[in-house]
């Protein structure tokens, strides 16, 4: 039953990933990406990685993809150039896809990642806490790589803010200057002598 579910979820995942890169409508591509995330979470549940599955659903689907959908739907995107360039770049895209598939088969094949290379995982009881074990490894064995990744992400965030910051002149009001203003600074009374209008013959 577990193998059957794995192959079903894997087939759905491959279909959704293919539709993400081939569909022409960006909203539909984002929805297919949501489906791909859901099926990936289901596969992780089969691998007893409950924490990663929940993080994938909550963070990527619940936050990132919803924000991405809002941005895509709010922007008035012109789909004509995308549809015109699809057929032109299709041969190059297929060539790149085939090369990536060959590389993944060579690296992730049965020679390096076959069932005979790894032992069967030990079945855990109902009281086994996957999140606790992941936390123990993350903050003990891999604490320095974790902190290094955090610093790199922080630097990337600061750099992105600095690059996106644009100093635009904005009109602001100073309440202190408004209170201190005097009537003679704003209004000037000018006395002019009256002139008699000349009659035009």
PDB file of C-alpha atoms in Angstrom:
ATOM      1  CA  UNK A   1       0.000   0.000   0.000  1.00  0.00           C
ATOM      2  CA  UNK A   2       2.843   2.381   0.836  1.00  0.00           C
ATOM      3  CA  UNK A   3       4.574   1.788  -2.511  1.00  0.00           C
ATOM      4  CA  UNK A   4       1.299   2.285  -4.353  1.00  0.00           C
ATOM      5  CA  UNK A   5       0.715   5.619  -2.627  1.00  0.00           C
ATOM      6  CA  UNK A   6       4.284   6.659  -3.359  1.00  0.00           C
ATOM      7  CA  UNK A   7       3.933   5.984  -7.093  1.00  0.00           C
ATOM      8  CA  UNK A   8       0.565   7.760  -7.204  1.00  0.00           C
ATOM      9  CA  UNK A   9       1.932  10.864  -5.463  1.00  0.00           C
ATOM     10  CA  UNK A  10       5.101  10.759  -7.583  1.00  0.00           C
ATOM     11  CA  UNK A  11       3.058  10.647 -10.800  1.00  0.00           C
ATOM     12  CA  UNK A  12       0.923  13.585  -9.648  1.00  0.00           C
ATOM     13  CA  UNK A  13       4.071  15.485  -8.678  1.00  0.00           C
ATOM     14  CA  UNK A  14       5.677  14.937 -12.090  1.00  0.00           C
ATOM     15  CA  UNK A  15       2.479  15.990 -13.841  1.00  0.00           C
ATOM     16  CA  UNK A  16       2.143  19.159 -11.721  1.00  0.00           C
ATOM     17  CA  UNK A  17       5.819  20.093 -12.179  1.00  0.00           C
ATOM     18  CA  UNK A  18       5.513  19.627 -15.941  1.00  0.00           C
ATOM     19  CA  UNK A  19       2.424  21.812 -16.069  1.00  0.00           C
ATOM     20  CA  UNK A  20       4.170  24.541 -14.055  1.00  0.00           C
ATOM     21  CA  UNK A  21       6.799  25.043 -16.743  1.00  0.00           C
ATOM     22  CA  UNK A  22       4.571  24.413 -19.779  1.00  0.00           C
ATOM     23  CA  UNK A  23       1.297  26.185 -19.009  1.00  0.00           C
ATOM     24  CA  UNK A  24       1.067  29.698 -20.414  1.00  0.00           C
ATOM     25  CA  UNK A  25      -1.186  31.282 -17.811  1.00  0.00           C
ATOM     26  CA  UNK A  26       0.862  32.361 -14.737  1.00  0.00           C
ATOM     27  CA  UNK A  27      -2.112  31.948 -12.395  1.00  0.00           C
ATOM     28  CA  UNK A  28      -2.634  28.356 -13.509  1.00  0.00           C
ATOM     29  CA  UNK A  29       1.117  27.754 -13.216  1.00  0.00           C
ATOM     30  CA  UNK A  30       0.996  28.953  -9.609  1.00  0.00           C
ATOM     31  CA  UNK A  31      -1.961  26.670  -8.860  1.00  0.00           C
ATOM     32  CA  UNK A  32      -0.117  23.692 -10.345  1.00  0.00           C
ATOM     33  CA  UNK A  33       2.850  24.634  -8.154  1.00  0.00           C
ATOM     34  CA  UNK A  34       0.551  24.485  -5.125  1.00  0.00           C
ATOM     35  CA  UNK A  35      -0.481  20.971  -6.220  1.00  0.00           C
ATOM     36  CA  UNK A  36       3.192  20.020  -6.547  1.00  0.00           C
ATOM     37  CA  UNK A  37       3.876  21.268  -3.014  1.00  0.00           C
ATOM     38  CA  UNK A  38       0.939  19.285  -1.628  1.00  0.00           C
ATOM     39  CA  UNK A  39       2.073  16.057  -3.265  1.00  0.00           C
ATOM     40  CA  UNK A  40       5.661  16.649  -2.079  1.00  0.00           C
ATOM     41  CA  UNK A  41       4.339  17.042   1.453  1.00  0.00           C
ATOM     42  CA  UNK A  42       2.426  13.778   1.075  1.00  0.00           C
ATOM     43  CA  UNK A  43       5.603  11.982  -0.042  1.00  0.00           C
ATOM     44  CA  UNK A  44       7.465  13.394   2.955  1.00  0.00           C
ATOM     45  CA  UNK A  45       4.708  12.082   5.194  1.00  0.00           C
ATOM     46  CA  UNK A  46       5.289   8.634   3.737  1.00  0.00           C
ATOM     47  CA  UNK A  47       8.990   9.039   4.612  1.00  0.00           C
ATOM     48  CA  UNK A  48       8.023   9.880   8.228  1.00  0.00           C
ATOM     49  CA  UNK A  49       9.229  13.479   7.847  1.00  0.00           C
ATOM     50  CA  UNK A  50       6.160  15.086   9.347  1.00  0.00           C
ATOM     51  CA  UNK A  51       7.856  18.322  10.340  1.00  0.00           C
ATOM     52  CA  UNK A  52       9.145  19.031   6.831  1.00  0.00           C
ATOM     53  CA  UNK A  53       5.737  18.227   5.359  1.00  0.00           C
ATOM     54  CA  UNK A  54       3.944  20.618   7.718  1.00  0.00           C
ATOM     55  CA  UNK A  55       6.538  23.353   7.088  1.00  0.00           C
ATOM     56  CA  UNK A  56       6.107  22.912   3.340  1.00  0.00           C
ATOM     57  CA  UNK A  57       2.334  23.255   3.615  1.00  0.00           C
ATOM     58  CA  UNK A  58       2.304  26.157   6.079  1.00  0.00           C
ATOM     59  CA  UNK A  59       5.200  28.233   4.761  1.00  0.00           C
ATOM     60  CA  UNK A  60       5.266  27.642   1.026  1.00  0.00           C
ATOM     61  CA  UNK A  61       1.589  27.037   0.345  1.00  0.00           C
ATOM     62  CA  UNK A  62       0.070  29.070   3.153  1.00  0.00           C
ATOM     63  CA  UNK A  63       2.284  32.145   2.800  1.00  0.00           C
ATOM     64  CA  UNK A  64       4.595  32.274  -0.191  1.00  0.00           C
ATOM     65  CA  UNK A  65       2.232  30.872  -2.814  1.00  0.00           C
ATOM     66  CA  UNK A  66      -0.726  32.929  -1.578  1.00  0.00           C
ATOM     67  CA  UNK A  67       1.403  36.073  -1.802  1.00  0.00           C
ATOM     68  CA  UNK A  68       2.637  35.033  -5.243  1.00  0.00           C
ATOM     69  CA  UNK A  69      -0.933  34.470  -6.423  1.00  0.00           C
ATOM     70  CA  UNK A  70      -1.989  37.900  -5.165  1.00  0.00           C
ATOM     71  CA  UNK A  71       0.936  39.547  -6.977  1.00  0.00           C
ATOM     72  CA  UNK A  72       0.264  37.686 -10.215  1.00  0.00           C
ATOM     73  CA  UNK A  73      -3.477  38.425 -10.134  1.00  0.00           C
ATOM     74  CA  UNK A  74      -3.023  42.091  -9.248  1.00  0.00           C
ATOM     75  CA  UNK A  75      -0.435  42.798 -11.955  1.00  0.00           C
ATOM     76  CA  UNK A  76      -1.778  43.509 -15.400  1.00  0.00           C
ATOM     77  CA  UNK A  77       0.523  41.143 -17.257  1.00  0.00           C
ATOM     78  CA  UNK A  78       0.607  41.048 -21.031  1.00  0.00           C
ATOM     79  CA  UNK A  79       0.566  37.363 -21.931  1.00  0.00           C
ATOM     80  CA  UNK A  80       1.012  37.859 -25.673  1.00  0.00           C
ATOM     81  CA  UNK A  81       4.864  38.018 -25.587  1.00  0.00           C
ATOM     82  CA  UNK A  82       4.962  34.918 -23.361  1.00  0.00           C
ATOM     83  CA  UNK A  83       2.768  32.960 -25.730  1.00  0.00           C
ATOM     84  CA  UNK A  84       4.737  34.090 -28.758  1.00  0.00           C
ATOM     85  CA  UNK A  85       8.117  33.090 -27.320  1.00  0.00           C
ATOM     86  CA  UNK A  86       6.988  29.662 -26.088  1.00  0.00           C
ATOM     87  CA  UNK A  87       7.233  27.906 -29.450  1.00  0.00           C
ATOM     88  CA  UNK A  88      10.468  29.684 -30.319  1.00  0.00           C
ATOM     89  CA  UNK A  89      12.307  28.574 -27.179  1.00  0.00           C
ATOM     90  CA  UNK A  90      10.682  25.118 -26.958  1.00  0.00           C
ATOM     91  CA  UNK A  91      13.558  23.173 -28.673  1.00  0.00           C
ATOM     92  CA  UNK A  92      16.153  24.782 -26.415  1.00  0.00           C
ATOM     93  CA  UNK A  93      14.007  24.109 -23.361  1.00  0.00           C
ATOM     94  CA  UNK A  94      13.547  20.460 -24.315  1.00  0.00           C
ATOM     95  CA  UNK A  95      17.298  20.062 -24.859  1.00  0.00           C
ATOM     96  CA  UNK A  96      18.080  21.563 -21.454  1.00  0.00           C
ATOM     97  CA  UNK A  97      15.402  19.379 -19.822  1.00  0.00           C
ATOM     98  CA  UNK A  98      16.856  16.223 -21.387  1.00  0.00           C
ATOM     99  CA  UNK A  99      20.373  17.130 -20.250  1.00  0.00           C
ATOM    100  CA  UNK A 100      19.177  17.795 -16.693  1.00  0.00           C
ATOM    101  CA  UNK A 101      17.262  14.493 -16.678  1.00  0.00           C
ATOM    102  CA  UNK A 102      20.355  12.594 -17.847  1.00  0.00           C
ATOM    103  CA  UNK A 103      22.495  14.231 -15.154  1.00  0.00           C
ATOM    104  CA  UNK A 104      19.946  13.444 -12.434  1.00  0.00           C
ATOM    105  CA  UNK A 105      19.723   9.808 -13.588  1.00  0.00           C
ATOM    106  CA  UNK A 106      23.527   9.506 -13.537  1.00  0.00           C
ATOM    107  CA  UNK A 107      23.828  11.047 -10.068  1.00  0.00           C
ATOM    108  CA  UNK A 108      20.659   9.737  -8.432  1.00  0.00           C
ATOM    109  CA  UNK A 109      20.628   6.350 -10.144  1.00  0.00           C
ATOM    110  CA  UNK A 110      20.556   2.972  -8.481  1.00  0.00           C
ATOM    111  CA  UNK A 111      24.361   2.846  -8.466  1.00  0.00           C
ATOM    112  CA  UNK A 112      24.626   5.638  -5.904  1.00  0.00           C
ATOM    113  CA  UNK A 113      21.162   5.766  -4.355  1.00  0.00           C
ATOM    114  CA  UNK A 114      19.815   2.268  -4.891  1.00  0.00           C
ATOM    115  CA  UNK A 115      18.036   0.225  -2.252  1.00  0.00           C
ATOM    116  CA  UNK A 116      21.137  -1.902  -1.779  1.00  0.00           C
ATOM    117  CA  UNK A 117      23.145   1.191  -0.817  1.00  0.00           C
ATOM    118  CA  UNK A 118      20.968   2.017   2.185  1.00  0.00           C
ATOM    119  CA  UNK A 119      19.488  -0.036   4.926  1.00  0.00           C
ATOM    120  CA  UNK A 120      15.759  -0.191   5.464  1.00  0.00           C
ATOM    121  CA  UNK A 121      14.695   2.481   7.967  1.00  0.00           C
ATOM    122  CA  UNK A 122      13.734   1.175  11.353  1.00  0.00           C
ATOM    123  CA  UNK A 123      10.017   1.387  12.036  1.00  0.00           C
ATOM    124  CA  UNK A 124       9.322   3.932  14.747  1.00  0.00           C
ATOM    125  CA  UNK A 125       6.660   3.772  17.387  1.00  0.00           C
ATOM    126  CA  UNK A 126       3.750   6.132  17.827  1.00  0.00           C
ATOM    127  CA  UNK A 127       5.614   8.060  20.534  1.00  0.00           C
ATOM    128  CA  UNK A 128       8.531   8.906  18.217  1.00  0.00           C
ATOM    129  CA  UNK A 129       8.931  12.673  17.760  1.00  0.00           C
ATOM    130  CA  UNK A 130      10.459  13.562  14.411  1.00  0.00           C
ATOM    131  CA  UNK A 131      10.586  17.285  15.228  1.00  0.00           C
ATOM    132  CA  UNK A 132      12.535  16.650  18.431  1.00  0.00           C
ATOM    133  CA  UNK A 133      15.115  14.506  16.654  1.00  0.00           C
ATOM    134  CA  UNK A 134      15.497  17.093  13.890  1.00  0.00           C
ATOM    135  CA  UNK A 135      15.991  19.837  16.474  1.00  0.00           C
ATOM    136  CA  UNK A 136      18.613  17.806  18.317  1.00  0.00           C
ATOM    137  CA  UNK A 137      20.614  17.302  15.127  1.00  0.00           C
ATOM    138  CA  UNK A 138      20.151  20.866  13.928  1.00  0.00           C
ATOM    139  CA  UNK A 139      21.284  22.548  17.141  1.00  0.00           C
ATOM    140  CA  UNK A 140      24.058  20.137  18.089  1.00  0.00           C
ATOM    141  CA  UNK A 141      25.768  18.508  15.095  1.00  0.00           C
ATOM    142  CA  UNK A 142      24.839  21.111  12.470  1.00  0.00           C
ATOM    143  CA  UNK A 143      24.725  24.217  14.637  1.00  0.00           C
ATOM    144  CA  UNK A 144      27.595  26.023  12.865  1.00  0.00           C
ATOM    145  CA  UNK A 145      26.256  25.470   9.322  1.00  0.00           C
ATOM    146  CA  UNK A 146      22.828  26.546  10.595  1.00  0.00           C
ATOM    147  CA  UNK A 147      24.190  29.784  12.054  1.00  0.00           C
ATOM    148  CA  UNK A 148      26.256  30.416   8.920  1.00  0.00           C
ATOM    149  CA  UNK A 149      23.168  30.000   6.746  1.00  0.00           C
ATOM    150  CA  UNK A 150      21.285  32.421   9.012  1.00  0.00           C
ATOM    151  CA  UNK A 151      24.007  35.067   8.639  1.00  0.00           C
ATOM    152  CA  UNK A 152      24.052  34.624   4.852  1.00  0.00           C
ATOM    153  CA  UNK A 153      20.268  35.017   4.690  1.00  0.00           C
ATOM    154  CA  UNK A 154      20.470  38.132   6.874  1.00  0.00           C
ATOM    155  CA  UNK A 155      23.107  39.664   4.605  1.00  0.00           C
ATOM    156  CA  UNK A 156      20.967  38.823   1.575  1.00  0.00           C
ATOM    157  CA  UNK A 157      17.924  40.511   3.131  1.00  0.00           C
ATOM    158  CA  UNK A 158      19.893  43.659   3.970  1.00  0.00           C
ATOM    159  CA  UNK A 159      21.392  43.733   0.476  1.00  0.00           C
ATOM    160  CA  UNK A 160      17.970  43.322  -1.133  1.00  0.00           C
ATOM    161  CA  UNK A 161      16.561  46.191   0.937  1.00  0.00           C
ATOM    162  CA  UNK A 162      19.546  48.383   0.101  1.00  0.00           C
ATOM    163  CA  UNK A 163      19.216  47.661  -3.617  1.00  0.00           C
ATOM    164  CA  UNK A 164      15.459  48.226  -3.641  1.00  0.00           C
ATOM    165  CA  UNK A 165      15.646  51.444  -1.623  1.00  0.00           C
ATOM    166  CA  UNK A 166      15.126  54.507  -3.762  1.00  0.00           C
ATOM    167  CA  UNK A 167      15.534  57.957  -2.296  1.00  0.00           C
ATOM    168  CA  UNK A 168      12.630  59.840  -3.758  1.00  0.00           C
ATOM    169  CA  UNK A 169      11.917  63.439  -2.807  1.00  0.00           C
ATOM    170  CA  UNK A 170       8.689  63.460  -0.855  1.00  0.00           C
ATOM    171  CA  UNK A 171       6.600  66.398   0.269  1.00  0.00           C
ATOM    172  CA  UNK A 172       6.309  66.513   4.026  1.00  0.00           C
ATOM    173  CA  UNK A 173       4.760  68.913   6.475  1.00  0.00           C
ATOM    174  CA  UNK A 174       6.487  70.251   9.572  1.00  0.00           C
ATOM    175  CA  UNK A 175       3.917  71.001  12.299  1.00  0.00           C
ATOM    176  CA  UNK A 176       6.414  73.154  14.213  1.00  0.00           C
ATOM    177  CA  UNK A 177       6.883  75.491  11.258  1.00  0.00           C
ATOM    178  CA  UNK A 178       3.140  75.615  10.704  1.00  0.00           C
ATOM    179  CA  UNK A 179       2.519  76.739  14.280  1.00  0.00           C
ATOM    180  CA  UNK A 180       5.232  79.404  14.156  1.00  0.00           C
ATOM    181  CA  UNK A 181       3.974  81.014  10.978  1.00  0.00           C
ATOM    182  CA  UNK A 182       2.854  84.673  11.191  1.00  0.00           C
ATOM    183  CA  UNK A 183       0.090  86.353   9.217  1.00  0.00           C
ATOM    184  CA  UNK A 184       2.500  88.837   7.635  1.00  0.00           C
ATOM    185  CA  UNK A 185       4.587  85.935   6.317  1.00  0.00           C
ATOM    186  CA  UNK A 186       1.663  84.518   4.388  1.00  0.00           C
ATOM    187  CA  UNK A 187      -0.434  87.539   3.465  1.00  0.00           C
ATOM    188  CA  UNK A 188       0.850  90.846   2.157  1.00  0.00           C
ATOM    189  CA  UNK A 189      -1.460  93.845   1.931  1.00  0.00           C
ATOM    190  CA  UNK A 190      -0.691  96.173  -0.941  1.00  0.00           C
ATOM    191  CA  UNK A 191      -2.156  99.664  -1.087  1.00  0.00           C
ATOM    192  CA  UNK A 192      -2.721 100.965  -4.562  1.00  0.00           C
ATOM    193  CA  UNK A 193      -3.943 104.369  -5.542  1.00  0.00           C
ATOM    194  CA  UNK A 194      -7.159 104.452  -7.408  1.00  0.00           C
ATOM    195  CA  UNK A 195      -6.947 105.629 -10.983  1.00  0.00           C
ATOM    196  CA  UNK A 196      -9.703 107.225 -12.952  1.00  0.00           C
ATOM    197  CA  UNK A 197     -10.713 105.330 -15.985  1.00  0.00           C
ATOM    198  CA  UNK A 198     -10.231 107.198 -19.243  1.00  0.00           C
ATOM    199  CA  UNK A 199     -13.145 107.488 -21.611  1.00  0.00           C
ATOM    200  CA  UNK A 200     -12.501 106.128 -25.053  1.00  0.00           C
ATOM    201  CA  UNK A 201     -13.989 108.270 -27.800  1.00  0.00           C
TER     202      UNK A 201
END
